[in-house]
Coordinates of N, CA and C in Angstrom, one line a residue:
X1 N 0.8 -1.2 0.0 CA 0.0 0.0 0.0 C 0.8 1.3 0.0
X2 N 2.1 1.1 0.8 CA 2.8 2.3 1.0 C 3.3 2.7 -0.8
X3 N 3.1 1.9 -1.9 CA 4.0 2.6 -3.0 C 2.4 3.2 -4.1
X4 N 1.2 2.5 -3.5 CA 0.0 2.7 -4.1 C 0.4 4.0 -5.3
X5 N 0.6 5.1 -4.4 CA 0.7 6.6 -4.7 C 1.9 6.4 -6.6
X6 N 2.6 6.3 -6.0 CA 3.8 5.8 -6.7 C 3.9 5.3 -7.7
X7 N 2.9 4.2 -7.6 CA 2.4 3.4 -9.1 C 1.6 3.9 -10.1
X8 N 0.5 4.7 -9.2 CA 0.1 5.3 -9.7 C -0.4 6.8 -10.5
X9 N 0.9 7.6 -10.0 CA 1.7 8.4 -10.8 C 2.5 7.7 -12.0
X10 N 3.3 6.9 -11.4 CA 4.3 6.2 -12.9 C 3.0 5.4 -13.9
X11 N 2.2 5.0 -13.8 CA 1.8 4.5 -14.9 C 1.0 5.4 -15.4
X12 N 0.2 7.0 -14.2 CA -0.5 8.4 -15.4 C 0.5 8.5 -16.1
X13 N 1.8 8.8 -15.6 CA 3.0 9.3 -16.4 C 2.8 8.7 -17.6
X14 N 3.2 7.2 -17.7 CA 3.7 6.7 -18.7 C 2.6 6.6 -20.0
X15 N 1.2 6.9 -19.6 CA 0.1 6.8 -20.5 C -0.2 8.0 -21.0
X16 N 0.1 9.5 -19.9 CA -0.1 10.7 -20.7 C 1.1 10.9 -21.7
X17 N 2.6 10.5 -21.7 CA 3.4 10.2 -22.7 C 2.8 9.7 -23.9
X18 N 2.5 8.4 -24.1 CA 1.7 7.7 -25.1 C 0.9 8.4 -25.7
X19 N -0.5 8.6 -24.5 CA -1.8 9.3 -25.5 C -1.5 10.7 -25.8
X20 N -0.6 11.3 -24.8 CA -0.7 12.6 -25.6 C -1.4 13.8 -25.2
X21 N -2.3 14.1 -24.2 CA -3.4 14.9 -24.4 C -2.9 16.2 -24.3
X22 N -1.7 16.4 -24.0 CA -1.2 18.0 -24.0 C 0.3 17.1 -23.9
X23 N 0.9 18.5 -24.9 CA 2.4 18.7 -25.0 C 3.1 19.8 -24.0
X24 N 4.5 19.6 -23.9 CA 5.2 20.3 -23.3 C 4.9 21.6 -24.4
X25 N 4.7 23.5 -23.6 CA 4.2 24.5 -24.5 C 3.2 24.5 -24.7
X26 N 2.0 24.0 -24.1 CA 0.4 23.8 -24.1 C 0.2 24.6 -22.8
X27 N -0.8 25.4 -22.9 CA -1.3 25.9 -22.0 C -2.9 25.1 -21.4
X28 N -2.6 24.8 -20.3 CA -3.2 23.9 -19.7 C -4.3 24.6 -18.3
X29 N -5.3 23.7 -18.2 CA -6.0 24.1 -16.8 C -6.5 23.0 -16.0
X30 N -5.4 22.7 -14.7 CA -6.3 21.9 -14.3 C -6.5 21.6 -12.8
X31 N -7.7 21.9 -11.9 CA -8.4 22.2 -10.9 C -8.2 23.6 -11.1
X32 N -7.4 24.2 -9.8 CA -7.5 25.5 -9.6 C -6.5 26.3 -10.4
X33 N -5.4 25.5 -11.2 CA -4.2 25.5 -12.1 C -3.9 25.8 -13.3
X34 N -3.6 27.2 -13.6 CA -3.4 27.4 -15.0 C -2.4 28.0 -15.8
X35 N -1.3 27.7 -16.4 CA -0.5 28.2 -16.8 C 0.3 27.2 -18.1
X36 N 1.7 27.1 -18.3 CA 1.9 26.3 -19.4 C 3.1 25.0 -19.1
X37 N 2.8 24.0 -19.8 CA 3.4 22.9 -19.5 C 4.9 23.1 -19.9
X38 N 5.6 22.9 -18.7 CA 7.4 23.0 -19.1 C 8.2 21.5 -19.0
X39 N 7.6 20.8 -18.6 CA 7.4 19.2 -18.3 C 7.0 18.3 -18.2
X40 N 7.2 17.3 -19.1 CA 6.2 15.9 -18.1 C 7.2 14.6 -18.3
X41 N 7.1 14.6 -17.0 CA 8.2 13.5 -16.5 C 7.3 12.2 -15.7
X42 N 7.7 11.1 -15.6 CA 7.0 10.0 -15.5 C 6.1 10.3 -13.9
X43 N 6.5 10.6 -13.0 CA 6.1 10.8 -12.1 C 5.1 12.1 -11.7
X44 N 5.3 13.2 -12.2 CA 4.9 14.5 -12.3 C 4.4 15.5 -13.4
X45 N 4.1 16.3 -13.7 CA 3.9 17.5 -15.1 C 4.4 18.5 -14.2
X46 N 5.3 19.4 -14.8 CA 5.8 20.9 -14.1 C 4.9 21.3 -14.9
X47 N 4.2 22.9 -14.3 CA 3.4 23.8 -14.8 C 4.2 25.4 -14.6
X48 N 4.6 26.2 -15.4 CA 4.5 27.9 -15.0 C 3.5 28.3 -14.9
X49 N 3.1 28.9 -14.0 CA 1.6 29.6 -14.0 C 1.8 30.9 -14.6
X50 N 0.8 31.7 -15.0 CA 0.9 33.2 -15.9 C 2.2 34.1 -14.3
X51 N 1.8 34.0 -13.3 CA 2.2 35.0 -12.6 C 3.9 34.1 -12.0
X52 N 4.3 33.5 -13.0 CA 5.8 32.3 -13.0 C 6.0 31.8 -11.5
X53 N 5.4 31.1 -11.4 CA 5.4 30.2 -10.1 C 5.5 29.0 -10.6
X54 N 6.2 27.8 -10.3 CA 6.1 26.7 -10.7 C 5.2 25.4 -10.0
X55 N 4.3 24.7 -10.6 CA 3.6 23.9 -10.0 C 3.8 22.6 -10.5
X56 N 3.5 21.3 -9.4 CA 4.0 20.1 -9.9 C 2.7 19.4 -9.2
X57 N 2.2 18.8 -10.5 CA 1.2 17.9 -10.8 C 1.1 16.6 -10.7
X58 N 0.6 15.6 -9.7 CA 1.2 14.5 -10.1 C 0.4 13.8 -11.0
X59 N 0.8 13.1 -12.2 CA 0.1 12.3 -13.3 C -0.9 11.8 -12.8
X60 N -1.2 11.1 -12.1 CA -2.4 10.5 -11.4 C -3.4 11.7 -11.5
X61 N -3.5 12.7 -10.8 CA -4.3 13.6 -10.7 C -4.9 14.3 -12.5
X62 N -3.1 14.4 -12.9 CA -3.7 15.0 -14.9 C -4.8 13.9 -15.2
X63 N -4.6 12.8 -15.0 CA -4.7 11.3 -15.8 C -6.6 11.2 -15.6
X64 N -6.4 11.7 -13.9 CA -8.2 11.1 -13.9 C -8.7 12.5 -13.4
X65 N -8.7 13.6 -13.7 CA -9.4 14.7 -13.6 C -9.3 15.6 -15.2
X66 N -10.2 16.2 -14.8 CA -10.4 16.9 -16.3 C -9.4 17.8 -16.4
X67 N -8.6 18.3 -17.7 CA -7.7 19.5 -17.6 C -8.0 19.8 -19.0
X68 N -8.5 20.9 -18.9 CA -8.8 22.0 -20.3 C -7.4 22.5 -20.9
X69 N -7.4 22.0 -22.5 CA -5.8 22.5 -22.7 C -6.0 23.3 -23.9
X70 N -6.2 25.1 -23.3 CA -6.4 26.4 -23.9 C -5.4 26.1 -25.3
X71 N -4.2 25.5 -25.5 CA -3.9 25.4 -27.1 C -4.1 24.4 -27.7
X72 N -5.3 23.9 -27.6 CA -4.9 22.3 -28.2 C -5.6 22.6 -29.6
X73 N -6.6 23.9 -30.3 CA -6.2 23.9 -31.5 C -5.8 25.4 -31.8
X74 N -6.0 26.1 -33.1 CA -5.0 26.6 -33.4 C -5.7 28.5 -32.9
X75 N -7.5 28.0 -33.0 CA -8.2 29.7 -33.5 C -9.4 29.2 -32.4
X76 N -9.1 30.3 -31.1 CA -10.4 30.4 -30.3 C -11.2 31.6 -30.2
X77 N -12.2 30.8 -29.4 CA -13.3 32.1 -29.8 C -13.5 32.9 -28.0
X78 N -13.4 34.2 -28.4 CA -13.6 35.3 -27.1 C -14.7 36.0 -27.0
X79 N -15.4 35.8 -25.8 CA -16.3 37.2 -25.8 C -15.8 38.2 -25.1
X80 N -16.4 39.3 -25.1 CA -15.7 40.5 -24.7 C -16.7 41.1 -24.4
X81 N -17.3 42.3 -22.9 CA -17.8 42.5 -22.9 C -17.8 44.2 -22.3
X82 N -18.2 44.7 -23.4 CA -17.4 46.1 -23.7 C -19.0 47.2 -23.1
X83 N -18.4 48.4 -21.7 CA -19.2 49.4 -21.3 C -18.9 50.7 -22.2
X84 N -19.8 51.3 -22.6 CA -19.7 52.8 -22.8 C -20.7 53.5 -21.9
X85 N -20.6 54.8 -21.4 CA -21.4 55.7 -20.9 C -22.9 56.1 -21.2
X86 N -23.6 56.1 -20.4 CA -25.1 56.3 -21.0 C -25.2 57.5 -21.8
X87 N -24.4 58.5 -22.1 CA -24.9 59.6 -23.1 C -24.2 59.7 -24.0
X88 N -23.1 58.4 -24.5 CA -22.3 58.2 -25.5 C -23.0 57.9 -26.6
X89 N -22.6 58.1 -27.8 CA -23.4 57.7 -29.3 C -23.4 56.3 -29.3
X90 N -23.9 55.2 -29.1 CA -23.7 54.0 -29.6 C -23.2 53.6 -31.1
X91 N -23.4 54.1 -31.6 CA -23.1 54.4 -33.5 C -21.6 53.9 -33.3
X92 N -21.2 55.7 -32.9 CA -19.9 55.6 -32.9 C -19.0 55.0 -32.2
X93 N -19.1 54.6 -31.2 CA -18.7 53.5 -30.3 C -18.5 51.9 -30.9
X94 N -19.3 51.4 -31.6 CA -19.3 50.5 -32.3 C -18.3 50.7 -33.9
X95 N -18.5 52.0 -34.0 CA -17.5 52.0 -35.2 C -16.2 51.8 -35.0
X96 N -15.9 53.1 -34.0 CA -14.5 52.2 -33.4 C -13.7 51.3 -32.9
X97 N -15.0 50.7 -32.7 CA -14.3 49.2 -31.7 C -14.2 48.4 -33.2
X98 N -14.9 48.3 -34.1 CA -14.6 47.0 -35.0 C -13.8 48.2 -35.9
X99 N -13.6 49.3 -36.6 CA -12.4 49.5 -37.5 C -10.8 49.5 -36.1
X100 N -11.4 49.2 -35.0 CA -9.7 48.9 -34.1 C -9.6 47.4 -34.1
X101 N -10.8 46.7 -33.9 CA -10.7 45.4 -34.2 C -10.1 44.6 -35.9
X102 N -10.6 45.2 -36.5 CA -10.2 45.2 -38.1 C -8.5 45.3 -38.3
X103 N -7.9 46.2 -37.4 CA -6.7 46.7 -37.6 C -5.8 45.4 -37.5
X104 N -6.0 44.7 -36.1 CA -5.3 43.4 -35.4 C -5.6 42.0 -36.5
X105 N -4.6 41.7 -36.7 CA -4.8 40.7 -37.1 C -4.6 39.3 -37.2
X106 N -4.4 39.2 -35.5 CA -4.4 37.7 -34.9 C -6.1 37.3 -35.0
X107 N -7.2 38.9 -35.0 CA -8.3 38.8 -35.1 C -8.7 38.2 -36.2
X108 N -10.3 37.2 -36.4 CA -10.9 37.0 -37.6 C -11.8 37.5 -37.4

């Protein structure tokens, strides 16, 4: 019983190698955990979180819990939810946000 833990990190390890579901450079989320994969080693996944903190996951945990992986394709979709002032033109407000949106073009 005492290696229970043990085994069962080494064999998440050895299966999230195989299947794959996020690569090292994937930006990943999983429980309260969000930042980008710098590792995955048989026993563990290292994480950078946005604010560079390092976190260590143990495979077991990636293996049977859910983890949302923010790059796994290429074009996501954002909402955005944009205030203007109550005596502002709506018109013009909208024009500027999409000919600034129009400009960027990571945008589609």
């Amino acid at each position: 019983f005492a290696f229970k833990d043990i085994f069962q990190n080494l064999l998440a390890g050895l299966l999230i190698l195989i299947t794959r579901p996020f690569r090292i450079g994937d930006q990943i989320v999983s429980g309260e955990h969000e930042g980008t994969v710098e590792d995955i080693q048989v026993r563990a996944t290292l994480l950078r979180t946005y604010d560079n903190r390092r976190v260590v996951i143990p495979n077991s945990e990636l293996y049977t819990n859910r983890v949302i992986v923010n790059t796994a394709y290429d074009r996501r979709r954002l909402a955005v939810t944009v205030g203007i002032g109550y005596g502002d033109d709506i018109a013009q407000a909208k024009r500027i946000i999409l000919d600034t949106l129009a400009g960027v073009e990571e945008i589609r």
